[in-house]
Tab-separated table of C-alpha atoms in Angstrom:
chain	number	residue	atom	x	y	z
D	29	UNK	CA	122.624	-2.364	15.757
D	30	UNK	CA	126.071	-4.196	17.616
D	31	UNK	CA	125.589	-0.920	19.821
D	32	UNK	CA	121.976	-1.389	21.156
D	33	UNK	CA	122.604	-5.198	21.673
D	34	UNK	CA	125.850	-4.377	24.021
D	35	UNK	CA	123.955	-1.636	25.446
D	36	UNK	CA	123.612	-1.550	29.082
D	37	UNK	CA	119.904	-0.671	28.987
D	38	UNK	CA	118.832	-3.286	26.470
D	39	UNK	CA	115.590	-5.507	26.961
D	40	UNK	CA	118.092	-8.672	26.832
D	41	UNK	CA	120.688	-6.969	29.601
D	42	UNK	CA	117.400	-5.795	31.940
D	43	UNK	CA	115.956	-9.349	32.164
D	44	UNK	CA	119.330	-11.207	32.889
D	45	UNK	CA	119.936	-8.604	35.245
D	46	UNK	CA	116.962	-9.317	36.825
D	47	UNK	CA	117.575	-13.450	36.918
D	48	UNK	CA	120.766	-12.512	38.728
D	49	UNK	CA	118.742	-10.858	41.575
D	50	UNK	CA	116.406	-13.218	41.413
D	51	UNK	CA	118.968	-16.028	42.098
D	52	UNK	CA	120.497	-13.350	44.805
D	53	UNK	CA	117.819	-13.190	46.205
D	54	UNK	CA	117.133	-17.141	46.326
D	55	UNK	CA	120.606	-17.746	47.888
D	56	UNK	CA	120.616	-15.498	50.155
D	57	UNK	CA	116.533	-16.503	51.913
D	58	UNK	CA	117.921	-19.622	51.823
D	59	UNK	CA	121.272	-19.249	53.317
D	60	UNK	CA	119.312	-17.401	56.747
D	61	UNK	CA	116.649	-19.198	56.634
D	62	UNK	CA	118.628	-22.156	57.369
D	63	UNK	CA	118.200	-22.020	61.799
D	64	UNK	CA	114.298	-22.665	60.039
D	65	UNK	CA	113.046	-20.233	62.423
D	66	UNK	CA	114.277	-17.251	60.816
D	67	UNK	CA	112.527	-18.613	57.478
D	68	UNK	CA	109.648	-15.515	58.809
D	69	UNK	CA	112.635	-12.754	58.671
D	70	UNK	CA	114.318	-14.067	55.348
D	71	UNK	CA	111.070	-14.331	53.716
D	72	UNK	CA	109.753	-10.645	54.609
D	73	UNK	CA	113.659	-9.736	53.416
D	74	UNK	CA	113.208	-11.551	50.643
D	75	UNK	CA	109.603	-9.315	49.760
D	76	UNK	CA	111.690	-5.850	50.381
D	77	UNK	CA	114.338	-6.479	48.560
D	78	UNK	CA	112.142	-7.560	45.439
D	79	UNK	CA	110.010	-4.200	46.227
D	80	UNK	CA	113.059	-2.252	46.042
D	81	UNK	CA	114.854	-3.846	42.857
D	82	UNK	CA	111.067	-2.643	41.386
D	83	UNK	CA	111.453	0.596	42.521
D	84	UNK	CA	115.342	0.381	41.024
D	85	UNK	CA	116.275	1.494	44.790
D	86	UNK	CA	118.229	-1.488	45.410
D	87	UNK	CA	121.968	-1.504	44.512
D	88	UNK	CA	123.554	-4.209	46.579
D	89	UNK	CA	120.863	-7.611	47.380
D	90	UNK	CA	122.672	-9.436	49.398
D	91	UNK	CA	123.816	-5.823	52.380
D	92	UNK	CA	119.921	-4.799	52.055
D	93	UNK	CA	118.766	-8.107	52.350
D	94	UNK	CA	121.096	-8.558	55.400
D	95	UNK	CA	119.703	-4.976	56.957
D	96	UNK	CA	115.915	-5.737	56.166
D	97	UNK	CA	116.116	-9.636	57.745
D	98	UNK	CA	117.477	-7.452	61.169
D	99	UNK	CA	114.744	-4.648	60.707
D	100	UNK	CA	112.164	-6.497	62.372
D	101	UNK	CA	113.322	-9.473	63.527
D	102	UNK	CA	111.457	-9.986	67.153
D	103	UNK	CA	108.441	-9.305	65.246
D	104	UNK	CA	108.868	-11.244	62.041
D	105	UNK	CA	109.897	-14.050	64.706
D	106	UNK	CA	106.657	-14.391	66.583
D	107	UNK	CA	104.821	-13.942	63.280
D	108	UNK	CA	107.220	-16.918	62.226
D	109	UNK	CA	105.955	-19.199	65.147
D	110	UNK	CA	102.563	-18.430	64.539
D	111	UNK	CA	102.173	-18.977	60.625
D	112	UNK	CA	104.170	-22.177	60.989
D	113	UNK	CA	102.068	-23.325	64.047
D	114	UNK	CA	99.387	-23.307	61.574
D	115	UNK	CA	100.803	-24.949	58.629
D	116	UNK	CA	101.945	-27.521	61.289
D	117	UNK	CA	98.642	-28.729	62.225
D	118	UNK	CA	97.192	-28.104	58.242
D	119	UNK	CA	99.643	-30.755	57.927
D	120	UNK	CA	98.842	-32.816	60.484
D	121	UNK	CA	94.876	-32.579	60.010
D	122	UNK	CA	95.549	-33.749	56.734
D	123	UNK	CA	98.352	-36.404	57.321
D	124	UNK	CA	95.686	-37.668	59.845
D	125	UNK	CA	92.882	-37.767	57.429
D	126	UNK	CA	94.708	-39.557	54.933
D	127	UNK	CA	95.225	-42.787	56.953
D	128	UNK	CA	91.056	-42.670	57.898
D	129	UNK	CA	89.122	-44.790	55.609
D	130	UNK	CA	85.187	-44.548	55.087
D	131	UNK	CA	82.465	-42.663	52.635
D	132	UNK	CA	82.311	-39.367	54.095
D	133	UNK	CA	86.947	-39.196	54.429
D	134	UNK	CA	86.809	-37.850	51.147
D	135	UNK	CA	84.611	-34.898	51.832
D	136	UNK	CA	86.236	-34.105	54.934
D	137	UNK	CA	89.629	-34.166	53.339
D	138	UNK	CA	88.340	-31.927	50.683
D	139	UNK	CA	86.398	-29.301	53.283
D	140	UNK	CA	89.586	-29.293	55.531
D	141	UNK	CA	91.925	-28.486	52.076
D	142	UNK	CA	89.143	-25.373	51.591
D	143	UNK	CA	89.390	-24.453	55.050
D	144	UNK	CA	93.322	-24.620	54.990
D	145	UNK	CA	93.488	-22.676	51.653
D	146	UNK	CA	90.867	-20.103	53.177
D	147	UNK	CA	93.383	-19.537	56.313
D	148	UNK	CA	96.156	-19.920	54.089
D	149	UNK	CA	95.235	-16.739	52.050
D	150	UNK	CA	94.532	-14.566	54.850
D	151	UNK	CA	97.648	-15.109	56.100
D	152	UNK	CA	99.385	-14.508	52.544
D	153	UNK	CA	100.351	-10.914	52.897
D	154	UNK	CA	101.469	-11.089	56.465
D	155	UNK	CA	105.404	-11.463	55.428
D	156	UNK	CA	105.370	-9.238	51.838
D	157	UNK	CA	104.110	-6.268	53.971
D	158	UNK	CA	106.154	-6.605	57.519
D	159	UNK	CA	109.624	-5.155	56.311
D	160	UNK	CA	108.494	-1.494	55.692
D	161	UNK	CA	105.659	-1.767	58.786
D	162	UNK	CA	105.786	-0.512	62.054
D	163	UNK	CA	102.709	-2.785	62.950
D	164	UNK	CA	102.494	-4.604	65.602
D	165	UNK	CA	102.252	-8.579	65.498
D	166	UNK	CA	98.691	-8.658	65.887
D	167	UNK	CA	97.665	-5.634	64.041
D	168	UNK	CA	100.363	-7.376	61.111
D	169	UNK	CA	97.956	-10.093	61.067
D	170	UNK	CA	94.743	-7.870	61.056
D	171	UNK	CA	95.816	-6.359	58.058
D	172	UNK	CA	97.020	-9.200	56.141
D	173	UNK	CA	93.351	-10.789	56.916
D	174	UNK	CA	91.805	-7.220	56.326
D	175	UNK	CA	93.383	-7.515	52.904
D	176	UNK	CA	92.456	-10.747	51.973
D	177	UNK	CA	88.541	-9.860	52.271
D	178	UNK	CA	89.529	-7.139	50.223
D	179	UNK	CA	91.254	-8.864	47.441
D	180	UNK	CA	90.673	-12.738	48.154
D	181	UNK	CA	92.072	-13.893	44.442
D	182	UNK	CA	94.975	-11.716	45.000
D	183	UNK	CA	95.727	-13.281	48.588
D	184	UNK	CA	95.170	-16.802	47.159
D	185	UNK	CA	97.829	-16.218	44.195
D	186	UNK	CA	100.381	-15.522	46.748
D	187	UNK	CA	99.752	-18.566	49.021
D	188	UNK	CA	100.336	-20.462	45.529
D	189	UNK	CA	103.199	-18.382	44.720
D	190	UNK	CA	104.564	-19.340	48.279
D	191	UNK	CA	103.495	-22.815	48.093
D	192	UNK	CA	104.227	-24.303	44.509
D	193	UNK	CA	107.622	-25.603	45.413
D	194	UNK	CA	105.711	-27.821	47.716
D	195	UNK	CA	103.044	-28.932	45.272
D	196	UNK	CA	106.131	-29.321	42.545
D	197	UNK	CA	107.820	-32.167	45.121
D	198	UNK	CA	104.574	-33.956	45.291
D	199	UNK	CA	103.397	-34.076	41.641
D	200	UNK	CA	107.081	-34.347	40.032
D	201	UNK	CA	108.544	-37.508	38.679
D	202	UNK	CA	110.385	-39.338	40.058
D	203	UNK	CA	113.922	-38.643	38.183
D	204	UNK	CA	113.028	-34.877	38.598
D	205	UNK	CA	113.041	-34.613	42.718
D	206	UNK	CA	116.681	-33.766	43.048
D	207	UNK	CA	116.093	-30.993	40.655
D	208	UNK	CA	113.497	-29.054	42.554
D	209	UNK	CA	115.286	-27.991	45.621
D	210	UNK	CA	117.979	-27.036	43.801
D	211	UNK	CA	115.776	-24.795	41.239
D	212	UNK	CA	113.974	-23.245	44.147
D	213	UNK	CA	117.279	-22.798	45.825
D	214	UNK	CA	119.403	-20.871	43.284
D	215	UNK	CA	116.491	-19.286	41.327
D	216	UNK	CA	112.877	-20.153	42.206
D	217	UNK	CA	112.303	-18.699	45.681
D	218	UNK	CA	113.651	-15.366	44.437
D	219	UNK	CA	111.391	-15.498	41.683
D	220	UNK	CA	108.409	-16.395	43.735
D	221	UNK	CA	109.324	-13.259	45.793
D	222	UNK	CA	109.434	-10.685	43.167
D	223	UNK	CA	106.391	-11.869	41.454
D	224	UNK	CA	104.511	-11.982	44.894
D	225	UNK	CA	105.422	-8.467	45.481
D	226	UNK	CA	104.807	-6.778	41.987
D	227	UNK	CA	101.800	-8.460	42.175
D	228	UNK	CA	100.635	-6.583	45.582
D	229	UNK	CA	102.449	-3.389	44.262
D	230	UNK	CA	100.079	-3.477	41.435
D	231	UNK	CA	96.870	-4.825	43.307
D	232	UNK	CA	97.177	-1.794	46.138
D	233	UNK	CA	98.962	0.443	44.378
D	234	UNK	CA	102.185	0.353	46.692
D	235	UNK	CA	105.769	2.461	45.875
């Protein structure tokens, strides 16, 4: 019994091994995503790093997460600038919207939040699938879109894994704010990661 709890390849050891990737993983998106511009390349290093630990090819997170943020970094840039000139004006449409008053505000906010979260969703595979592509920026985004018609509940749970940290800040209390960039820091965006890609491994039936 002592011997199968001390065991290297015990349930217990395999899921605290996996935390510690996790939070790897976490520290080391947000260390290089830090010049925010390069938040594109850590997050698609981020995604191949998590595929690998799920294929148990990975053996050192923070070299191959250092070798897959270079990979592809002109292309993960411009895909950077584009995806956040998006969110940029989802913001801002929305920002804008919420200082309008009248009776039809309310049913343009909520339209705009559809149309966002449509857009949104076929963007949500763009990053997970540009480390181990050779596509080119626009035929990245073709297939991320392409995908999203395919599976369009698949495409939405990753923009929610990507985006809960947001929607945490806004619905937390107030005592608990301080607490949620440092949970997404050292744990939660390494987590969102490896969930994001073992659920496309298992949706499209990826190695």
């Amino acid at each position: 019994m002592a011997a199968s709890i001390f065991s290297q390849n015990n349930p217990f050891n395999d899921v605290m091994s996996t935390i510690g990737d996790m939070a790897m993983i976490s520290i080391a998106w947000t260390i290089c995503s830090i010049p925010v511009v390069t938040v594109g390349a850590s997050t698609a290093a981020a995604c191949e790093v998590s595929r690998e630990l799920q294929n148990d090819s990975s053996h050192s997170i923070f070299r191959n997460f250092w070798k897959a943020f270079k990979r592809r970094f002109p292309t993960t840039l411009a895909l950077t600038l584009i995806v956040a000139a998006f969110w940029a004006l989802a913001l801002f449409d929305l920002w804008y919207l919420s200082k309008q008053s009248g009776d039809t505000i309310s049913v343009l906010y909520g339209v705009t939040v559809a149309v966002i979260a449509i857009i949104g969703s076929a963007l949500a595979f763009v990053f997970p699938l540009t480390g181990r592509s050779k596509l080119s920026v626009g035929e990245q985004l073709k297939q991320s879109i392409k995908l999203a018609l395919m599976k369009p509940h698949i495409a939405f749970a990753v923009l929610a894994l990507t985006i809960w940290p947001f929607v945490a800040v806004l619905i937390a209390p107030q005592q608990m704010l301080m607490l949620m960039p440092l949970l997404w820091i050292f744990i939660g965006a390494g987590a969102s990661f490896y969930l994001q890609m073992l659920l496309i491994r298992k949706t499209f039936k990826l190695a």
